[in-house]
Coordinates of C-alpha atoms in Angstrom, one line a residue:
Chain A
M1 CA 156.3 46.0 53.9
T2 CA 155.5 47.6 49.9
A3 CA 157.8 44.8 48.4
K4 CA 155.9 41.7 50.2
V5 CA 152.7 43.1 49.1
G6 CA 153.9 43.1 45.6
S7 CA 155.3 39.8 45.9
I8 CA 151.7 38.4 47.2
R9 CA 150.2 40.9 44.4
R10 CA 152.4 38.9 41.7
V11 CA 151.6 35.6 43.0
L12 CA 147.6 36.1 43.1
N13 CA 147.9 37.1 39.4
G14 CA 150.1 34.2 38.5
I15 CA 147.5 32.2 39.4
L16 CA 145.0 34.7 37.9
F17 CA 146.5 34.6 34.8
K18 CA 146.7 30.9 34.1
L19 CA 142.4 31.0 33.8
P20 CA 141.2 30.5 30.5
G21 CA 140.9 33.4 28.2
M22 CA 144.0 35.4 30.3
I23 CA 146.9 36.2 29.8
T24 CA 149.9 36.8 31.3
C25 CA 151.9 40.3 31.7
A26 CA 154.5 39.0 29.7
Q27 CA 152.1 38.0 27.0
F28 CA 150.4 41.6 27.2
E29 CA 153.7 42.5 26.6
D30 CA 153.9 40.8 23.2
F31 CA 150.0 42.1 22.2
I32 CA 151.2 45.7 22.7
V33 CA 152.5 47.1 19.1
A34 CA 149.3 45.4 17.2
Y35 CA 147.0 47.0 19.8
L36 CA 148.2 50.8 19.3
D37 CA 148.4 49.7 15.1
G38 CA 145.1 48.7 15.9
E39 CA 145.7 45.1 14.4
L40 CA 144.1 42.8 16.8
T41 CA 141.2 40.3 16.2
K42 CA 138.6 41.1 18.2
E43 CA 139.1 38.1 20.4
E44 CA 142.4 39.3 21.0
L45 CA 141.4 42.6 21.7
R46 CA 139.0 41.4 24.5
I47 CA 141.8 39.4 25.8
F48 CA 144.1 42.3 26.0
R49 CA 141.6 44.4 27.6
R50 CA 140.3 41.5 30.3
H51 CA 144.2 41.5 31.2
L52 CA 144.2 45.7 32.0
L53 CA 141.0 45.5 33.7
V54 CA 143.0 43.1 36.4
C55 CA 146.6 44.1 35.9
R56 CA 147.3 47.1 37.2
D57 CA 151.1 47.2 37.0
C58 CA 150.3 46.8 33.1
K59 CA 147.7 49.9 33.3
R60 CA 150.4 51.6 34.5
Y61 CA 152.9 50.3 32.2
L62 CA 150.9 51.2 28.7
A63 CA 150.1 55.0 30.0
D64 CA 153.5 55.3 30.6
Y65 CA 154.1 53.6 27.5
E66 CA 151.3 55.9 25.3
R67 CA 153.0 59.0 26.9
A68 CA 156.4 58.6 25.6
M69 CA 155.2 57.7 22.4
K70 CA 153.4 61.1 22.5
C71 CA 156.9 63.0 23.8
V72 CA 158.2 61.3 20.4
K73 CA 155.8 63.1 18.2
D74 CA 156.1 66.4 20.1
M75 CA 159.1 66.4 19.4
S76 CA 159.0 65.3 16.1
D77 CA 156.1 67.9 15.0
E78 CA 158.8 70.4 16.3
I79 CA 161.9 69.2 14.4
K80 CA 159.7 68.8 11.5
S81 CA 158.6 72.6 11.2
D82 CA 162.5 73.3 11.9
L83 CA 163.3 71.3 8.6
A84 CA 162.1 74.0 6.5
D85 CA 165.6 75.8 5.6
V86 CA 166.9 74.0 2.9
P87 CA 170.7 73.5 2.8
E88 CA 172.0 75.6 0.2
D89 CA 175.6 74.2 0.6
L90 CA 174.6 70.8 0.2
V91 CA 172.5 71.1 -2.2
R92 CA 175.6 72.8 -4.3
A93 CA 177.8 69.9 -3.3
V94 CA 175.6 67.6 -5.2
L95 CA 174.6 69.4 -7.9
A96 CA 178.5 70.0 -8.7
A97 CA 179.3 65.9 -7.8
R98 CA 176.9 64.8 -10.4
Q99 CA 178.7 66.9 -13.0
K100 CA 181.9 65.1 -12.3
Chain B
M1 CA 161.8 65.5 -12.6
D2 CA 164.4 68.0 -13.0
F3 CA 167.6 66.5 -10.6
E4 CA 167.8 69.5 -9.4
V5 CA 164.4 70.2 -7.8
L6 CA 164.4 66.5 -6.7
V7 CA 167.2 68.0 -4.7
R8 CA 165.7 70.5 -3.3
T9 CA 162.3 68.7 -2.2
N10 CA 164.2 65.4 -0.3
V11 CA 167.5 66.9 1.0
T12 CA 166.3 67.7 4.4
W13 CA 164.6 64.5 5.5
I14 CA 167.6 62.8 3.8
L15 CA 169.9 64.8 6.1
A16 CA 167.7 64.3 9.3
L17 CA 167.9 60.6 8.7
A18 CA 171.5 60.3 8.0
N19 CA 171.8 62.2 10.8
V20 CA 169.9 59.5 13.2
I21 CA 172.4 57.1 12.1
L22 CA 175.5 58.3 12.3
K23 CA 174.6 61.5 15.1
D24 CA 177.5 63.3 13.4
H25 CA 176.3 66.3 11.3
A26 CA 179.4 66.1 8.6
K27 CA 179.3 62.4 8.3
A28 CA 175.6 62.9 7.6
E29 CA 176.1 65.6 4.8
D30 CA 179.1 62.8 3.0
A31 CA 176.3 60.0 3.4
A32 CA 173.3 62.3 2.0
Q33 CA 175.8 63.8 -1.1
L34 CA 176.6 59.9 -1.8
A35 CA 172.9 59.2 -1.4
F36 CA 172.3 60.9 -4.1
L37 CA 174.9 60.4 -6.5
K38 CA 173.2 57.0 -6.3
I39 CA 169.8 58.0 -6.7
H40 CA 171.1 60.2 -9.7
K41 CA 172.9 57.1 -11.2
G42 CA 169.3 54.7 -10.5
L43 CA 166.7 57.2 -11.4
D44 CA 166.6 55.4 -15.2
Q45 CA 166.7 52.1 -13.7
F46 CA 164.3 52.9 -11.3
E47 CA 161.8 49.7 -11.7
G48 CA 158.8 51.1 -9.2
R49 CA 159.1 47.8 -7.3
S50 CA 158.8 50.2 -4.2
S51 CA 157.1 53.3 -3.9
M52 CA 160.1 56.1 -5.3
K53 CA 160.5 57.1 -1.8
T54 CA 160.9 53.8 -0.4
W55 CA 163.6 52.8 -2.5
M56 CA 165.5 56.8 -2.0
Y57 CA 164.7 55.6 1.9
R58 CA 166.5 52.6 1.2
I59 CA 169.6 54.4 -0.2
V60 CA 170.5 57.3 2.5
V61 CA 169.9 54.1 4.9
N62 CA 172.5 52.1 3.4
E63 CA 174.9 54.7 2.6
A64 CA 175.0 55.6 6.3
L65 CA 174.9 52.6 7.2
M66 CA 178.2 52.0 5.2
I67 CA 180.2 55.1 6.7
R68 CA 178.8 53.9 10.2
R69 CA 180.3 50.6 10.2
K70 CA 183.8 52.3 9.2
D71 CA 183.8 54.0 13.0
K72 CA 185.8 52.1 14.8
S73 CA 185.1 54.4 17.8
R74 CA 181.7 53.4 17.8
E75 CA 180.2 52.0 20.7
E76 CA 176.5 50.3 20.7
S77 CA 174.6 50.6 24.4
L78 CA 173.3 47.5 25.6
I79 CA 169.6 48.0 25.1
D80 CA 168.7 44.4 27.3
A81 CA 168.7 46.1 30.7
M82 CA 166.0 49.2 30.0
L83 CA 163.7 45.9 28.8
P84 CA 160.5 45.1 31.5
R85 CA 160.8 42.0 33.3
F86 CA 158.7 39.1 34.3
D87 CA 158.7 36.4 37.2
K88 CA 158.8 32.5 36.4
N89 CA 155.2 33.4 35.6
G90 CA 155.2 35.9 33.4
C91 CA 154.3 38.5 35.8
R92 CA 155.4 41.7 35.4
F93 CA 158.0 43.7 37.7
A94 CA 157.0 47.2 38.2
E95 CA 159.5 49.2 37.1
E96 CA 161.1 51.6 39.9
T97 CA 161.5 54.8 39.3
I98 CA 164.6 56.8 39.2
N99 CA 164.9 60.0 41.3
R100 CA 167.2 62.2 39.2
E101 CA 167.3 65.5 41.0
T102 CA 164.6 67.0 43.9
G103 CA 163.3 70.1 43.4
E104 CA 163.8 70.1 39.6
T105 CA 161.8 72.9 37.9
I106 CA 159.4 72.0 35.3
L107 CA 161.5 71.6 31.9
S108 CA 160.7 74.1 29.1
K109 CA 159.5 72.8 25.8
K110 CA 162.8 72.8 24.2
Q111 CA 164.7 71.3 26.8
Q112 CA 161.7 67.9 27.0
Q113 CA 162.7 68.2 23.1
D114 CA 166.2 67.7 23.5
E115 CA 166.1 65.4 26.1
V116 CA 163.7 62.7 23.7
Q117 CA 166.5 63.9 21.5
R118 CA 169.1 63.1 23.3
L119 CA 167.6 59.4 24.2
I120 CA 166.8 58.5 21.1
L121 CA 170.3 58.8 20.3
A122 CA 171.5 57.0 22.8
L123 CA 169.7 53.9 21.8
P124 CA 171.6 51.2 20.2
D125 CA 171.6 51.8 16.1
Q126 CA 169.4 48.9 15.2
Y127 CA 166.5 50.2 17.4
R128 CA 167.2 54.2 16.7
I129 CA 166.5 53.4 13.2
V130 CA 163.6 51.6 13.3
L131 CA 161.8 54.2 15.8
Y132 CA 163.2 57.1 14.0
L133 CA 161.3 55.3 10.6
R134 CA 158.0 54.6 12.5
D135 CA 157.2 56.8 14.7
I136 CA 158.8 60.0 13.6
E137 CA 159.4 59.6 10.1
E138 CA 155.6 57.8 10.3
M139 CA 156.0 55.0 7.8
T140 CA 154.4 51.8 7.9
T141 CA 155.9 48.4 9.3
A142 CA 155.9 47.2 5.6
Q143 CA 157.7 49.9 4.3
V144 CA 159.9 50.4 7.3
A145 CA 160.7 46.2 6.5
T146 CA 161.1 46.8 3.0
V147 CA 163.9 50.1 3.8
L148 CA 166.0 48.1 6.0
D149 CA 165.2 44.5 4.2
I150 CA 164.3 42.6 7.2
S151 CA 160.8 41.1 7.9
E152 CA 157.6 42.8 9.4
A153 CA 157.4 40.6 12.6
N154 CA 161.5 41.8 13.3
V155 CA 160.4 45.7 12.4
K156 CA 157.6 44.8 15.1
V157 CA 160.5 43.8 17.7
R158 CA 162.7 46.5 16.7
L159 CA 159.9 48.8 17.4
H160 CA 158.7 47.8 21.0
R161 CA 161.9 47.2 22.3
A162 CA 162.7 51.1 21.3
R163 CA 160.0 51.9 22.7
A164 CA 160.2 50.2 25.7
A165 CA 163.9 51.4 26.0
L166 CA 162.7 55.2 25.6
K167 CA 160.0 55.2 28.0
K168 CA 162.6 53.4 31.1
S169 CA 164.4 56.0 30.5
L170 CA 161.8 59.0 30.4
G171 CA 160.3 57.3 33.5
P172 CA 161.8 59.7 35.7
F173 CA 160.0 62.8 33.8
L174 CA 156.9 61.0 32.8
A175 CA 156.4 59.8 37.2
G176 CA 157.4 63.3 37.8
G177 CA 155.2 65.0 35.8
K178 CA 157.5 67.1 34.1
F179 CA 156.6 65.8 30.5

């Protein structure tokens, strides 16, 4: 039943996304990096946001995409604070190799 | 700058980057050592066409990739199955969530970070390196393009695929609110 509802929604969206000023989910996908980098023009941003208003799959997808990025950022902050110790053995090896 | 100071200032990020590319600490140390020798030799000729740090990134990536290519046992996973799918009208197929375990306790912060790290290391080389440089080293698209000698458009495509694949791998955790 859920699969059937999903499939009907996709058919309706397929028609909706062909209207002027609309984009498909596949085109929306191509805009994501530029959107997050703040590189979309005003018109592109309007079209991108319009798609988000009507497509709950892309809305959920973008939210999870941003949460995944936040997981990477949190991990990155943590490993950077762990990188404070200079590996003395390696420093000595590099300085010794330079003199050869 | 005194070479010893240069080594001490940069050794940790150079070793971390080499580790991400090689996924082997001993090989990463070899790559870091070779990179420092190249940096030492090239310091006088460094012409400042790019920033000093971008130039060093490029040397480290090249040295690590040279070692990586010699590794006959390396296996590259495919990323295609991890990317979103669309029907003939360009409509997204919602991603199914795989429940790995039920009744699982919430992961500790350390476990979450280990899991994210493990999933990043499982990405194929060309995607893992771009993700690391953009999202962890926080370089710009233009800097990553210079370091890897690829176009900015290519950097964006690889970055998006890496993030999309990681999102899918993290799916069960994101959906279950464990992260």
